[in-house]
CSV table of C-alpha atoms in Angstrom, one decimal:
chain,number,residue,atom,x,y,z
A,1060,UNK,CA,5.3,-5.8,37.4
A,1061,UNK,CA,7.3,-9.0,37.3
A,1062,UNK,CA,10.8,-8.7,35.8
A,1063,UNK,CA,12.6,-11.8,34.7
A,1064,UNK,CA,15.9,-12.2,33.0
A,1065,UNK,CA,16.7,-15.1,30.7
A,1066,UNK,CA,17.4,-18.3,32.7
A,1067,UNK,CA,19.5,-21.1,31.2
A,1068,UNK,CA,18.9,-24.7,32.0
A,1069,UNK,CA,21.0,-27.8,31.8
A,1070,UNK,CA,18.1,-29.8,30.3
A,1071,UNK,CA,18.3,-30.8,26.7
A,1072,UNK,CA,22.0,-30.3,26.4
A,1073,UNK,CA,21.8,-26.6,27.2
A,1074,UNK,CA,19.3,-26.1,24.4
A,1075,UNK,CA,16.6,-24.7,26.7
A,1076,UNK,CA,15.9,-21.1,27.7
A,1077,UNK,CA,13.1,-19.8,30.0
A,1078,UNK,CA,12.1,-16.2,29.6
A,1079,UNK,CA,9.2,-13.7,29.6
A,1080,UNK,CA,7.1,-13.2,26.4
A,1081,UNK,CA,4.2,-10.9,25.6
A,1082,UNK,CA,1.7,-12.2,23.0
A,1083,UNK,CA,-0.5,-9.6,21.2
A,1084,UNK,CA,-4.3,-9.7,21.0
A,1085,UNK,CA,-4.5,-10.7,17.4
A,1086,UNK,CA,-2.8,-13.2,15.0
A,1087,UNK,CA,-1.8,-13.3,11.3
A,1088,UNK,CA,-3.4,-16.1,9.4
A,1089,UNK,CA,-1.0,-18.3,7.4
A,1090,UNK,CA,-0.7,-21.6,5.7
A,1091,UNK,CA,0.7,-24.5,7.7
A,1092,UNK,CA,3.7,-24.8,5.3
A,1093,UNK,CA,4.9,-21.4,6.6
A,1094,UNK,CA,4.3,-22.1,10.2
A,1095,UNK,CA,4.0,-25.1,12.5
A,1096,UNK,CA,0.3,-24.4,12.9
A,1097,UNK,CA,-1.9,-22.0,10.8
A,1098,UNK,CA,-1.2,-18.7,12.4
A,1099,UNK,CA,1.6,-16.3,13.4
A,1100,UNK,CA,1.5,-14.8,16.8
A,1101,UNK,CA,2.9,-11.3,17.3
A,1102,UNK,CA,5.3,-11.5,20.3
A,1103,UNK,CA,7.6,-9.3,22.3
A,1104,UNK,CA,10.5,-10.5,24.4
A,1105,UNK,CA,13.3,-8.8,26.4
A,1106,UNK,CA,13.6,-5.0,26.1
A,1107,UNK,CA,10.9,-4.9,23.4
A,1108,UNK,CA,8.1,-5.8,25.9
A,1109,UNK,CA,5.9,-2.7,26.2
A,1110,UNK,CA,7.2,-1.1,23.0
A,1111,UNK,CA,5.7,-0.9,19.5
A,1112,UNK,CA,8.2,-3.6,18.2
A,1113,UNK,CA,6.5,-6.9,17.6
A,1114,UNK,CA,7.9,-10.0,15.9
A,1115,UNK,CA,5.9,-12.7,14.2
A,1116,UNK,CA,6.3,-16.2,15.7
A,1117,UNK,CA,5.2,-19.1,13.5
A,1118,UNK,CA,5.7,-21.9,15.9
A,1119,UNK,CA,2.9,-23.3,18.1
A,1120,UNK,CA,3.1,-22.2,21.8
A,1121,UNK,CA,2.3,-25.4,23.6
A,1122,UNK,CA,0.0,-25.3,26.6
A,1123,UNK,CA,-1.3,-21.8,25.7
A,1124,UNK,CA,-5.1,-21.5,25.7
A,1125,UNK,CA,-5.0,-18.5,23.4
A,1126,UNK,CA,-8.1,-16.4,22.8
A,1127,UNK,CA,-8.3,-13.5,20.4
A,1128,UNK,CA,-8.8,-10.1,22.0
A,1129,UNK,CA,-6.4,-10.7,24.9
A,1130,UNK,CA,-2.8,-9.7,25.5
A,1131,UNK,CA,-0.8,-12.3,27.4
A,1132,UNK,CA,2.3,-12.0,29.5
A,1133,UNK,CA,3.8,-15.5,29.9
A,1134,UNK,CA,6.9,-17.3,31.0
A,1135,UNK,CA,7.9,-19.5,28.1
A,1136,UNK,CA,10.4,-22.3,27.8
A,1137,UNK,CA,12.1,-22.5,24.4
A,1138,UNK,CA,13.8,-25.7,23.6
A,1139,UNK,CA,16.0,-25.6,20.5
A,1140,UNK,CA,16.0,-28.8,18.4
A,1141,UNK,CA,18.9,-31.2,18.2
A,1142,UNK,CA,21.4,-29.5,15.8
A,1143,UNK,CA,21.7,-32.8,14.0
A,1144,UNK,CA,18.1,-32.7,12.9
A,1145,UNK,CA,17.6,-31.0,9.5
A,1146,UNK,CA,14.9,-28.3,9.3
A,1147,UNK,CA,13.8,-28.7,12.9
A,1148,UNK,CA,12.4,-25.7,14.8
A,1149,UNK,CA,12.4,-24.6,18.4
A,1150,UNK,CA,9.6,-25.8,20.7
A,1151,UNK,CA,7.8,-23.2,22.8
A,1152,UNK,CA,6.0,-24.3,26.0
A,1153,UNK,CA,4.1,-22.1,28.5
A,1154,UNK,CA,5.6,-22.4,32.0
A,1155,UNK,CA,3.1,-19.9,33.5
A,1156,UNK,CA,0.7,-17.2,32.6
A,1157,UNK,CA,1.5,-13.9,34.4
A,1158,UNK,CA,-1.3,-11.8,32.9
A,1159,UNK,CA,-4.2,-12.2,30.5
A,1160,UNK,CA,-5.8,-8.8,29.7
A,1161,UNK,CA,-8.8,-8.1,27.4
A,1162,UNK,CA,-8.4,-5.2,25.0
A,1163,UNK,CA,-11.1,-2.6,24.7
A,1164,UNK,CA,-13.6,-2.7,21.9
A,1165,UNK,CA,-12.3,0.4,20.2
A,1166,UNK,CA,-8.8,-1.1,19.6
A,1167,UNK,CA,-8.1,-1.8,15.9
A,1168,UNK,CA,-5.5,-4.0,14.3
A,1169,UNK,CA,-4.4,-4.7,10.8
A,1170,UNK,CA,-3.5,-8.1,9.2
A,1171,UNK,CA,-2.7,-9.3,5.7
A,1172,UNK,CA,-5.6,-11.0,4.0
A,1173,UNK,CA,-3.8,-11.8,0.7
A,1174,UNK,CA,-0.7,-11.2,-1.4
A,1175,UNK,CA,-0.1,-10.9,-5.1
A,1176,UNK,CA,2.5,-12.6,-7.2
A,1177,UNK,CA,5.1,-14.0,-7.1
A,1178,UNK,CA,3.7,-15.8,-4.0
A,1179,UNK,CA,0.0,-15.3,-4.7
A,1180,UNK,CA,-2.2,-16.6,-1.9
A,1181,UNK,CA,-5.3,-15.6,0.0
A,1182,UNK,CA,-5.6,-16.0,3.8
A,1183,UNK,CA,-9.4,-15.7,3.6
A,1184,UNK,CA,-12.0,-18.2,2.4
A,1185,UNK,CA,-15.6,-17.4,1.2
A,1186,UNK,CA,-18.6,-19.6,1.5
A,1187,UNK,CA,-22.0,-18.3,0.3
A,1188,UNK,CA,-21.1,-14.7,1.1
A,1189,UNK,CA,-19.5,-15.3,4.5
A,1190,UNK,CA,-15.8,-15.0,5.0
A,1191,UNK,CA,-13.3,-16.4,7.4
A,1192,UNK,CA,-9.5,-16.5,7.7
A,1193,UNK,CA,-7.7,-19.7,6.9
A,1194,UNK,CA,-7.3,-20.3,10.6
A,1195,UNK,CA,-11.0,-20.3,11.1
A,1196,UNK,CA,-11.8,-16.8,12.4
A,1197,UNK,CA,-15.1,-15.4,11.2
A,1198,UNK,CA,-15.0,-12.1,9.4
A,1199,UNK,CA,-18.0,-9.6,9.6
A,1200,UNK,CA,-17.3,-7.7,6.4
A,1201,UNK,CA,-20.6,-5.8,6.3
A,1202,UNK,CA,-20.2,-3.1,3.6
A,1203,UNK,CA,-16.8,-4.5,2.5
A,1204,UNK,CA,-18.1,-8.0,1.4
A,1205,UNK,CA,-18.2,-7.2,-2.3
A,1206,UNK,CA,-15.0,-5.2,-2.1
A,1207,UNK,CA,-13.0,-8.2,-0.7
A,1208,UNK,CA,-13.7,-10.3,-3.8
A,1209,UNK,CA,-12.9,-7.4,-6.2
A,1210,UNK,CA,-9.6,-6.6,-4.4
A,1211,UNK,CA,-8.6,-10.2,-4.1
A,1212,UNK,CA,-8.9,-10.5,-7.9
A,1213,UNK,CA,-7.0,-7.3,-8.7
A,1214,UNK,CA,-3.8,-7.8,-6.7
A,1215,UNK,CA,-0.7,-7.2,-8.7
A,1216,UNK,CA,2.9,-8.3,-8.2
A,1217,UNK,CA,4.2,-7.5,-4.7
A,1218,UNK,CA,0.9,-6.1,-3.5
A,1219,UNK,CA,-0.9,-7.0,-0.2
A,1220,UNK,CA,-4.5,-6.9,0.7
A,1221,UNK,CA,-4.7,-5.6,4.3
A,1222,UNK,CA,-7.7,-5.4,6.5
A,1223,UNK,CA,-8.2,-3.3,9.6
A,1224,UNK,CA,-10.4,-5.0,12.2
A,1225,UNK,CA,-12.0,-4.7,15.7
A,1226,UNK,CA,-12.7,-7.7,17.9
A,1227,UNK,CA,-16.3,-8.9,18.2
A,1228,UNK,CA,-15.6,-12.0,20.3
A,1229,UNK,CA,-13.0,-14.8,20.6
A,1230,UNK,CA,-14.1,-16.3,17.2
A,1231,UNK,CA,-15.1,-13.2,15.2
A,1232,UNK,CA,-13.5,-10.0,13.9
A,1233,UNK,CA,-15.2,-7.0,12.2
A,1234,UNK,CA,-13.7,-5.4,9.1
A,1235,UNK,CA,-13.5,-1.6,9.4
A,1236,UNK,CA,-11.1,-0.8,6.5
A,1237,UNK,CA,-9.6,-2.6,3.5
A,1238,UNK,CA,-6.7,-1.4,1.4
A,1239,UNK,CA,-4.1,-2.6,-1.1
A,1240,UNK,CA,-0.5,-1.8,-0.1
A,1241,UNK,CA,3.0,-2.6,-1.2
A,1242,UNK,CA,5.0,-5.2,0.6
A,1243,UNK,CA,5.8,-4.4,4.2
A,1244,UNK,CA,9.4,-4.3,5.5
A,1245,UNK,CA,10.8,-7.8,5.8
A,1246,UNK,CA,8.2,-9.4,3.6
A,1247,UNK,CA,10.0,-9.5,0.3
């Protein structure tokens, strides 16, 4: 397996790093005002690669042809913004794709579908009985369709509606469990 340490560049006034990143096979839907796109990627870097520690990255990864259901190992270039620009965020650009590996159909994953007050918002939309995430991923809810609406309407302060899914294809996920939980660590 390829091992790469962080490389520093003189480009962009020493604001650029090149390093290895792993991107998980699923994303967390979000609203564009939280991210610079409409989704969070779950990523690992450095010693965390291969562990169970994943961080959410809300910036777009330029030149990444991401498809749900695949784990990616990439070399990424991070360019930090000019420190004189207010509220600017780093830019991530793929240098190369090392590996793209499809996960098996029995792999499940859990994402947040909605949160209660004080930041009440839903990351799913419904149109004539069909559901999708705000970032356009179709949800096969089968026996959970009625339950989604009921649970969305019953969220209390600091509660999350979380769904556990399996991949169907690059545009569709299948709901296998639905639960209301308290806030997760680092989400208060």
